[in-house]
CSV table of C-alpha atoms and ligand atoms in Angstrom, one decimal:
chain,number,residue,atom,x,y,z
A,1,MET,CA,-22.4,1.5,4.6
A,2,TYR,CA,-19.6,0.6,2.1
A,3,ALA,CA,-21.3,2.3,-0.7
A,4,GLN,CA,-21.7,5.4,1.4
A,5,LEU,CA,-18.2,5.5,2.6
A,6,VAL,CA,-15.9,4.3,-0.2
A,7,LYS,CA,-17.7,4.2,-3.5
A,8,THR,CA,-17.4,7.3,-5.6
A,9,ASP,CA,-20.6,8.1,-7.5
A,10,SER,CA,-18.8,8.4,-10.7
A,11,ASP,CA,-15.2,8.4,-11.8
A,12,ARG,CA,-16.0,10.4,-14.9
A,13,ILE,CA,-14.1,13.7,-14.9
A,14,ARG,CA,-16.5,16.6,-14.9
A,15,GLY,CA,-15.8,19.5,-17.2
A,16,ALA,CA,-15.4,23.0,-15.7
A,17,ASP,CA,-18.9,23.9,-17.1
A,18,GLU,CA,-20.5,21.0,-15.2
A,19,MET,CA,-19.0,22.0,-11.9
A,20,SER,CA,-20.5,24.2,-9.2
A,21,PRO,CA,-18.7,27.4,-8.4
A,22,GLU,CA,-17.3,25.6,-5.2
A,23,GLU,CA,-16.1,22.7,-7.2
A,24,ARG,CA,-14.4,25.0,-9.7
A,25,ALA,CA,-12.7,26.9,-7.0
A,26,PHE,CA,-11.6,23.6,-5.4
A,27,GLN,CA,-10.2,22.3,-8.7
A,28,GLU,CA,-8.3,25.6,-9.2
A,29,ARG,CA,-6.7,25.2,-5.8
A,30,ILE,CA,-5.6,21.7,-6.8
A,31,ASP,CA,-4.3,22.9,-10.1
A,32,ARG,CA,-2.2,25.6,-8.3
A,33,GLY,CA,-0.6,22.8,-6.2
A,34,GLU,CA,-2.2,23.9,-2.9
A,35,LYS,CA,-2.7,21.3,-0.2
A,36,ILE,CA,-6.3,20.5,1.0
A,37,GLU,CA,-6.6,20.3,4.8
A,38,PRO,CA,-9.2,18.3,6.8
A,39,LYS,CA,-11.7,21.1,7.8
A,40,GLU,CA,-11.8,22.7,4.3
A,41,TRP,CA,-14.6,22.2,1.8
A,42,MET,CA,-14.0,19.3,-0.6
A,43,PRO,CA,-16.3,17.5,-3.1
A,44,GLU,CA,-17.9,14.4,-1.7
A,45,GLY,CA,-16.2,12.3,-4.4
A,46,TYR,CA,-12.8,13.6,-3.4
A,47,ARG,CA,-13.5,12.7,0.2
A,48,LYS,CA,-14.7,9.2,-0.7
A,49,THR,CA,-11.9,8.5,-3.1
A,50,LEU,CA,-9.4,9.4,-0.4
A,51,ILE,CA,-11.1,7.3,2.2
A,52,ARG,CA,-11.0,4.3,-0.2
A,53,GLN,CA,-7.4,4.8,-1.2
A,54,ILE,CA,-6.0,5.7,2.2
A,55,GLY,CA,-8.1,3.0,4.0
A,56,GLN,CA,-6.9,0.4,1.5
A,57,HIS,CA,-3.4,1.5,1.9
A,58,ALA,CA,-3.7,1.3,5.8
A,59,HIS,CA,-5.1,-2.2,5.5
A,60,SER,CA,-2.3,-3.2,3.2
A,61,GLU,CA,0.3,-2.1,5.8
A,62,ILE,CA,-1.4,-4.1,8.5
A,63,VAL,CA,-2.1,-7.2,6.5
A,64,GLY,CA,1.3,-6.8,5.0
A,65,GLN,CA,2.8,-7.7,8.4
A,66,LEU,CA,1.6,-11.2,8.1
A,67,PRO,CA,3.8,-12.7,5.4
A,68,GLU,CA,6.9,-11.4,7.0
A,69,GLY,CA,5.8,-11.8,10.6
A,70,ASN,CA,5.6,-15.5,9.6
A,71,TRP,CA,9.5,-15.6,9.4
A,72,ILE,CA,10.5,-13.7,12.5
A,73,THR,CA,11.0,-16.8,14.6
A,74,ARG,CA,12.8,-18.5,11.7
A,75,ALA,CA,15.2,-15.8,10.7
A,76,PRO,CA,18.7,-17.3,10.3
A,77,THR,CA,20.6,-15.1,12.7
A,78,LEU,CA,19.9,-12.9,15.7
A,79,GLU,CA,20.8,-9.8,13.6
A,80,ARG,CA,18.4,-10.8,10.8
A,81,LYS,CA,15.7,-11.4,13.4
A,82,ALA,CA,16.1,-8.0,15.0
A,83,ILE,CA,16.1,-6.3,11.5
A,84,LEU,CA,13.0,-8.2,10.4
A,85,LEU,CA,11.2,-7.5,13.7
A,86,ALA,CA,11.9,-3.7,13.3
A,87,LYS,CA,10.7,-3.8,9.7
A,88,VAL,CA,7.4,-5.5,10.6
A,89,GLN,CA,6.9,-3.0,13.5
A,90,ASP,CA,7.4,-0.2,11.0
A,91,GLU,CA,4.6,-1.6,8.9
A,92,ALA,CA,2.3,-1.4,11.9
A,93,GLY,CA,3.3,2.2,12.4
A,94,HIS,CA,2.6,3.0,8.7
A,95,GLY,CA,-0.9,1.5,9.1
A,96,LEU,CA,-1.5,3.7,12.2
A,97,TYR,CA,-0.4,6.9,10.5
A,98,LEU,CA,-2.7,6.1,7.6
A,99,TYR,CA,-5.7,5.2,9.7
A,100,CYS,CA,-5.2,8.6,11.4
A,101,ALA,CA,-5.0,10.3,8.0
A,102,ALA,CA,-8.3,8.6,7.0
A,103,GLU,CA,-9.9,9.6,10.3
A,104,THR,CA,-9.4,13.3,9.4
A,105,LEU,CA,-12.0,12.6,6.6
A,106,GLY,CA,-14.7,11.7,9.0
A,107,VAL,CA,-14.5,7.9,9.1
A,108,SER,CA,-13.4,6.0,12.2
A,109,ARG,CA,-10.7,3.4,12.4
A,110,ASP,CA,-13.3,0.9,13.7
A,111,GLU,CA,-15.5,1.5,10.7
A,112,LEU,CA,-12.6,0.9,8.3
A,113,ILE,CA,-11.5,-2.3,10.1
A,114,GLU,CA,-15.1,-3.6,10.1
A,115,LEU,CA,-15.2,-3.1,6.3
A,116,LEU,CA,-11.9,-4.9,5.9
A,117,HIS,CA,-13.1,-7.8,8.0
A,118,ALA,CA,-16.4,-8.0,6.1
A,119,GLY,CA,-14.4,-8.4,2.9
A,120,LYS,CA,-15.9,-5.0,1.7
A,121,MET,CA,-12.6,-3.1,1.5
A,122,LYS,CA,-9.5,-4.2,-0.3
A,123,TYR,CA,-5.9,-4.5,0.6
A,124,SER,CA,-2.9,-5.0,-1.7
A,125,SER,CA,-3.1,-8.1,-3.8
A,126,ILE,CA,0.6,-8.9,-3.1
A,127,PHE,CA,-0.1,-10.0,0.5
A,128,ASN,CA,-2.2,-12.9,-0.7
A,129,TYR,CA,0.8,-14.8,-1.8
A,130,PRO,CA,2.7,-17.2,0.5
A,131,THR,CA,6.2,-16.6,1.8
A,132,LEU,CA,7.7,-20.1,1.5
A,133,THR,CA,11.5,-19.7,2.1
A,134,TRP,CA,13.9,-17.2,3.8
A,135,ALA,CA,14.8,-15.9,0.3
A,136,ASP,CA,11.2,-14.7,0.1
A,137,MET,CA,12.0,-12.2,2.9
A,138,GLY,CA,14.7,-10.8,0.5
A,139,ALA,CA,12.3,-10.8,-2.5
A,140,VAL,CA,9.5,-9.1,-0.4
A,141,GLY,CA,11.9,-6.3,0.8
A,142,TRP,CA,13.5,-5.8,-2.5
A,143,LEU,CA,10.5,-6.1,-4.9
A,144,VAL,CA,7.4,-5.4,-2.7
A,145,ASP,CA,8.9,-2.5,-0.7
A,146,GLY,CA,10.6,-1.4,-3.9
A,147,ALA,CA,7.3,-1.2,-5.7
A,148,ALA,CA,5.7,0.5,-2.7
A,149,ILE,CA,8.4,3.2,-2.8
A,150,MET,CA,7.9,3.7,-6.5
A,151,ASN,CA,4.2,4.3,-5.8
A,152,GLN,CA,4.6,6.3,-2.6
A,153,VAL,CA,7.4,8.7,-3.4
A,154,PRO,CA,5.1,10.7,-5.8
A,155,LEU,CA,2.3,10.4,-3.2
A,156,GLN,CA,4.4,12.7,-0.9
A,157,ARG,CA,3.1,15.4,-3.3
A,158,THR,CA,-0.5,14.3,-3.2
A,159,SER,CA,-3.1,17.0,-2.7
A,160,TYR,CA,-4.5,16.0,0.7
A,161,GLY,CA,-2.2,17.4,3.4
A,162,PRO,CA,-2.5,14.6,6.1
A,163,TYR,CA,-1.9,11.9,3.5
A,164,SER,CA,1.1,13.6,1.9
A,165,ARG,CA,2.7,14.2,5.3
A,166,ALA,CA,2.2,10.6,6.3
A,167,MET,CA,3.9,9.5,3.1
A,168,ILE,CA,7.0,11.5,3.8
A,169,ARG,CA,7.9,9.5,6.9
A,170,ILE,CA,6.6,6.2,5.4
A,171,CYS,CA,8.9,6.6,2.4
A,172,LYS,CA,12.0,7.1,4.6
A,173,GLU,CA,11.3,3.8,6.4
A,174,GLU,CA,10.4,2.0,3.2
A,175,SER,CA,13.8,2.8,1.8
A,176,PHE,CA,15.5,1.0,4.7
A,177,HIS,CA,13.1,-1.9,4.1
A,178,GLN,CA,14.0,-2.1,0.4
A,179,ARG,CA,17.7,-2.1,1.2
A,180,GLN,CA,17.4,-4.8,3.8
A,181,GLY,CA,15.6,-7.0,1.3
A,182,TYR,CA,18.2,-6.4,-1.3
A,183,ASP,CA,20.9,-7.2,1.2
A,184,ILE,CA,19.3,-10.6,1.9
A,185,MET,CA,19.1,-11.3,-1.8
A,186,MET,CA,22.8,-10.3,-2.2
A,187,LYS,CA,23.8,-12.7,0.5
A,188,MET,CA,21.8,-15.5,-1.0
A,189,ALA,CA,22.8,-14.8,-4.5
A,190,ARG,CA,26.5,-14.9,-3.5
A,191,GLY,CA,26.1,-17.9,-1.3
A,192,THR,CA,26.1,-21.6,-2.1
A,193,PRO,CA,24.4,-22.8,-5.4
A,194,ALA,CA,21.4,-24.0,-3.3
A,195,GLN,CA,21.1,-20.5,-1.7
A,196,LYS,CA,21.3,-18.8,-5.1
A,197,ALA,CA,18.7,-21.2,-6.5
A,198,MET,CA,16.5,-20.2,-3.6
A,199,ALA,CA,16.9,-16.5,-4.4
A,200,GLN,CA,16.1,-17.2,-8.1
A,201,ASP,CA,13.0,-19.1,-7.1
A,202,ALA,CA,11.8,-16.2,-4.9
A,203,LEU,CA,12.3,-13.8,-7.7
A,204,ASN,CA,10.4,-16.1,-10.1
A,205,ARG,CA,7.4,-16.2,-7.7
A,206,PHE,CA,7.3,-12.6,-6.7
A,207,TRP,CA,8.1,-10.8,-10.0
A,208,TYR,CA,4.6,-10.8,-11.5
A,209,PRO,CA,2.7,-10.3,-8.2
A,210,ALA,CA,5.0,-7.3,-7.7
A,211,LEU,CA,4.1,-5.9,-11.1
A,212,MET,CA,0.4,-6.3,-10.2
A,213,MET,CA,0.8,-4.0,-7.1
A,214,PHE,CA,0.5,-1.0,-9.4
A,215,GLY,CA,-3.0,-1.9,-10.3
A,216,PRO,CA,-4.6,-2.9,-13.6
A,217,SER,CA,-3.3,-1.6,-16.9
A,218,ASP,CA,-4.4,2.0,-17.6
A,219,LYS,CA,-7.2,1.0,-20.0
A,220,ASP,CA,-8.8,-1.0,-17.2
A,221,SER,CA,-8.1,1.4,-14.3
A,222,VAL,CA,-11.5,2.8,-13.1
A,223,HIS,CA,-10.3,5.6,-10.9
A,224,SER,CA,-7.0,6.9,-12.4
A,225,ALA,CA,-8.3,9.7,-14.5
A,226,GLN,CA,-10.4,11.4,-11.8
A,227,SER,CA,-7.8,10.6,-9.1
A,228,MET,CA,-5.1,12.2,-11.2
A,229,ALA,CA,-7.2,15.3,-11.9
A,230,TRP,CA,-7.6,15.7,-8.1
A,231,LYS,CA,-3.9,14.9,-7.6
A,232,ILE,CA,-4.8,12.0,-5.3
A,233,LYS,CA,-2.7,9.9,-7.6
A,234,MET,CA,0.3,11.5,-9.3
A,235,ASN,CA,1.0,8.9,-12.0
A,236,THR,CA,-0.9,6.2,-13.9
A,237,ASN,CA,-0.5,2.6,-13.0
A,238,ASP,CA,1.4,1.8,-16.2
A,239,GLU,CA,3.8,4.7,-15.8
A,240,LEU,CA,4.8,3.5,-12.3
A,241,ARG,CA,5.0,-0.1,-13.4
A,242,GLN,CA,7.4,0.9,-16.3
A,243,LYS,CA,9.6,2.9,-13.9
A,244,PHE,CA,9.7,-0.1,-11.5
A,245,VAL,CA,10.8,-2.5,-14.2
A,246,ASP,CA,13.4,0.0,-15.5
A,247,GLN,CA,14.8,0.4,-12.0
A,248,THR,CA,14.7,-3.3,-10.9
A,249,VAL,CA,16.1,-5.1,-14.0
A,250,PRO,CA,19.6,-3.8,-13.5
A,251,GLN,CA,19.4,-4.7,-9.8
A,252,ALA,CA,18.5,-8.3,-10.7
A,253,GLU,CA,21.5,-8.3,-13.2
A,254,TYR,CA,23.8,-7.1,-10.4
A,255,LEU,CA,22.6,-10.0,-8.3
A,256,GLY,CA,23.3,-12.4,-11.2
A,257,LEU,CA,19.6,-13.4,-11.2
A,258,THR,CA,17.3,-13.7,-14.2
A,259,VAL,CA,13.9,-11.9,-14.4
A,260,PRO,CA,11.4,-14.5,-15.4
A,261,ASP,CA,10.3,-12.9,-18.6
A,262,GLU,CA,11.4,-14.0,-22.1
A,263,ASN,CA,10.1,-10.8,-23.6
A,264,LEU,CA,12.2,-8.5,-21.5
A,265,ARG,CA,14.2,-6.3,-23.8
A,266,TRP,CA,15.7,-2.8,-23.6
A,267,ASN,CA,13.8,-0.6,-26.0
A,268,GLU,CA,16.2,2.2,-27.2
A,269,GLU,CA,13.4,4.2,-28.7
A,270,LYS,CA,11.3,4.5,-25.6
A,271,GLY,CA,14.3,4.5,-23.3
A,272,GLY,CA,12.8,1.7,-21.2
A,273,TYR,CA,12.3,-2.0,-21.1
A,274,ASP,CA,9.6,-3.9,-23.0
A,275,PHE,CA,8.2,-6.5,-20.7
A,276,SER,CA,5.4,-9.0,-20.4
A,277,GLU,CA,2.2,-8.0,-18.6
A,278,PRO,CA,1.2,-10.0,-15.6
A,279,ASP,CA,-1.7,-12.4,-15.9
A,280,TRP,CA,-4.6,-10.0,-15.3
A,281,SER,CA,-7.1,-12.7,-14.8
A,282,GLU,CA,-5.1,-14.0,-11.9
A,283,PHE,CA,-5.0,-10.4,-10.5
A,284,PHE,CA,-8.7,-9.9,-10.7
A,285,ASP,CA,-9.2,-13.3,-9.1
A,286,VAL,CA,-6.9,-12.4,-6.2
A,287,ILE,CA,-8.6,-9.1,-5.6
A,288,ALA,CA,-12.0,-10.8,-5.7
A,289,GLY,CA,-10.8,-12.8,-2.7
A,290,ASN,CA,-9.6,-16.0,-4.4
A,291,GLY,CA,-5.9,-15.8,-4.2
A,292,PRO,CA,-3.7,-18.5,-2.5
A,293,CYS,CA,-3.8,-16.9,1.0
A,294,ASN,CA,-6.8,-14.5,1.0
A,295,ARG,CA,-8.8,-16.5,3.5
A,296,GLU,CA,-5.8,-17.2,5.7
A,297,ARG,CA,-4.8,-13.5,5.8
A,298,LEU,CA,-8.3,-12.2,6.6
A,299,GLY,CA,-8.9,-15.0,9.1
A,300,ALA,CA,-5.6,-14.0,10.9
A,301,ARG,CA,-6.7,-10.3,11.1
A,302,VAL,CA,-10.2,-11.2,12.3
A,303,LYS,CA,-8.8,-13.5,15.0
A,304,ALA,CA,-6.3,-10.8,16.1
A,305,TRP,CA,-9.1,-8.3,16.4
A,306,GLU,CA,-11.3,-10.6,18.4
A,307,ASP,CA,-8.4,-11.8,20.6
A,308,GLY,CA,-7.6,-8.1,21.4
A,309,ALA,CA,-11.2,-7.2,22.4
A,310,TRP,CA,-10.4,-7.6,26.2
A,311,PHE,CA,-7.5,-5.2,25.9
A,312,ARG,CA,-9.5,-2.5,24.0
A,313,ASP,CA,-12.3,-2.9,26.6
A,314,GLY,CA,-9.8,-2.5,29.4
A,315,LEU,CA,-8.4,0.7,27.8
A,316,LYS,CA,-11.8,2.1,27.3
A,317,ALA,CA,-12.9,1.3,30.9
A,318,TYR,CA,-9.8,3.0,32.2
A,319,ALA,CA,-10.3,6.0,30.0
A,320,ASP,CA,-14.0,6.3,31.0
A,321,LYS,CA,-13.0,6.1,34.7
A,322,ALA,CA,-10.2,8.6,34.3
A,323,SER,CA,-12.5,11.1,32.6
A,324,ALA,CA,-15.2,10.6,35.3
A,325,ARG,CA,-12.5,11.3,37.9
A,326,ARG,CA,-11.4,14.5,36.1
A,327,SER,CA,-15.0,15.7,35.9
A,328,ALA,CA,-15.5,15.0,39.7
A,329,VAL,CA,-12.3,17.0,40.5
A,330,ALA,CA,-13.4,19.9,38.2
A,331,ILE,CA,-16.9,20.0,39.9
A,332,ALA,CA,-15.2,19.9,43.4
A,333,ALA,CA,-12.9,22.8,42.4
A,334,GLU,CA,-15.9,25.0,41.3
B,401,BYC,N1,-4.4,-4.8,-4.9
B,401,BYC,O1,-8.9,2.0,-10.8
B,401,BYC,P1,-7.7,1.4,-10.2
B,401,BYC,C1,3.1,-1.8,1.1
B,401,BYC,C2,-8.3,-2.3,-7.1
B,401,BYC,S1,1.4,-1.6,1.1
B,401,BYC,C3,-5.7,-4.8,-4.6
B,401,BYC,O2,-6.5,1.5,-10.9
B,401,BYC,P2,-6.8,3.0,-8.0
B,401,BYC,C4,3.7,-2.7,2.1
B,401,BYC,C5,-8.7,-0.8,-6.8
B,401,BYC,O3,-8.8,-0.6,-5.4
B,401,BYC,C6,1.1,-1.1,-0.6
B,401,BYC,N2,-6.6,-4.0,-5.2
B,401,BYC,O4,-7.6,1.8,-8.6
B,401,BYC,C7,3.1,-3.0,3.3
B,401,BYC,C8,-10.0,-0.8,-7.6
B,401,BYC,O5,-11.0,-1.4,-6.8
B,401,BYC,P3,-12.1,-0.7,-6.0
B,401,BYC,C9,-0.2,-0.5,-0.8
B,401,BYC,C10,-6.2,-3.3,-6.3
B,401,BYC,O6,-7.1,3.1,-6.6
B,401,BYC,C11,3.8,-3.9,4.1
B,401,BYC,C12,-9.7,-1.6,-8.8
B,401,BYC,O7,-8.7,-2.5,-8.5
B,401,BYC,N3,0.0,0.7,-1.5
B,401,BYC,O8,3.6,-1.2,0.3
B,401,BYC,O9,-6.9,4.2,-8.8
B,401,BYC,C13,5.0,-4.5,3.8
B,401,BYC,C14,-9.4,-0.8,-10.0
B,401,BYC,O10,-8.1,-0.2,-9.9
B,401,BYC,C15,-4.8,-3.2,-6.6
B,401,BYC,C16,-1.0,1.6,-1.7
B,401,BYC,O11,-2.2,1.3,-1.3
B,401,BYC,C17,-3.9,-4.0,-5.9
B,401,BYC,N4,-2.6,-4.1,-6.2
B,401,BYC,O12,-5.2,2.5,-8.1
B,401,BYC,C18,5.6,-4.2,2.6
B,401,BYC,C19,-0.7,2.9,-2.4
B,401,BYC,N5,-4.7,-2.4,-7.6
B,401,BYC,O13,-11.4,0.1,-4.9
B,401,BYC,C20,5.0,-3.2,1.8
B,401,BYC,C21,-1.9,3.8,-2.5
B,401,BYC,C22,-5.9,-1.9,-7.9
B,401,BYC,O14,-12.8,0.3,-6.9
B,401,BYC,N6,-2.8,3.3,-3.5
B,401,BYC,N7,-6.8,-2.4,-7.1
B,401,BYC,O15,-13.0,-1.8,-5.4
B,401,BYC,C23,-2.7,3.6,-4.8
B,401,BYC,O16,-1.8,4.2,-5.3
B,401,BYC,C24,-3.8,3.1,-5.7
B,401,BYC,O17,-5.0,2.8,-4.9
B,401,BYC,C25,-3.5,1.8,-6.6
B,401,BYC,C26,-4.7,1.4,-7.4
B,401,BYC,C27,-2.4,2.2,-7.6
B,401,BYC,C28,-3.1,0.6,-5.7
């Protein structure tokens, strides 16, 4: 089923002469900047690529609740607890908008969740790292949500209507998330020496995993070329990673923290920072299921799904009964 749903046949871009008249007309619509809507004709590869990307994105939002949810009971003040709770709830909402967007492509939420639980669909590598201290809540908000915004702001202009509209609302909420993370980092960095050390340690641990969120370097990205031709992706992985570094380094400096990269240097000529690549073998290991928390994260999702079965059954029984009652009333009224 996975192959049918989410694997594209080929990510090689087809030349105009290889396209059918329908495909050519579709590509012209994309090139003109038109949005594609659910009931309209689309190439099968476009549909599958969207299901893969939107589905993985939805899963990332849902699994992404776990590392932060872990700290709700231990947030240092009532105010921090309320803020974190709201943020984690927002992520659940993002997951739901995205599952709905994917459903418009003819796949059900249950099918996508089944693929996630079977380890056949991915979610963002970042959520396979542990959140060890309160400062990690700052680093996650600042760096992880910061990287997410960098990726998602351009996706507001993506070619598929339901995905682009979901992104608009998600980006508004992500901005608040990023600010709350930076605010935690600011408090820690300006606190006691022990608190500042904790903030530095969180930055040290999350810097490279945050860089990995943008995906492999362009030379190893399988899908970028075709996804960009279809405007499913608006930028390459390396372009966004560079923008993220350029935006984040001054923010680290303002905090008085050090980015853990000896090769970090402003490059006047390119107008951006030179920086070290993450360890790509670690990245591929994590997305293959062997990161520090992969088993724990997937285990938690499967358990939540199984524990919630009685509730879904109850809802369905109620919906079936209500619909039978409506039919009976309609027949009686005839
Ligand atoms: N993690 O050809 P490539 C959030 C996979 S949620 C895992 O470059 P593509 C948040 C990729 O799937 C953030 N896998 O792929 C939530 C492909 O494997 P498959 C999530 C990754 O799709 C809660 C292979 O590597 N954001 O922000 O063109 C709290 C080759 O890669 C990753 C989105 O999902 C990764 N990091 O580009 C806080 C945004 N990177 O599928 C925050 C939407 C790559 O062939 N997604 N892979 O088996 C995208 O923009 C693109 O899918 C990506 C990857 C840039 C992520």
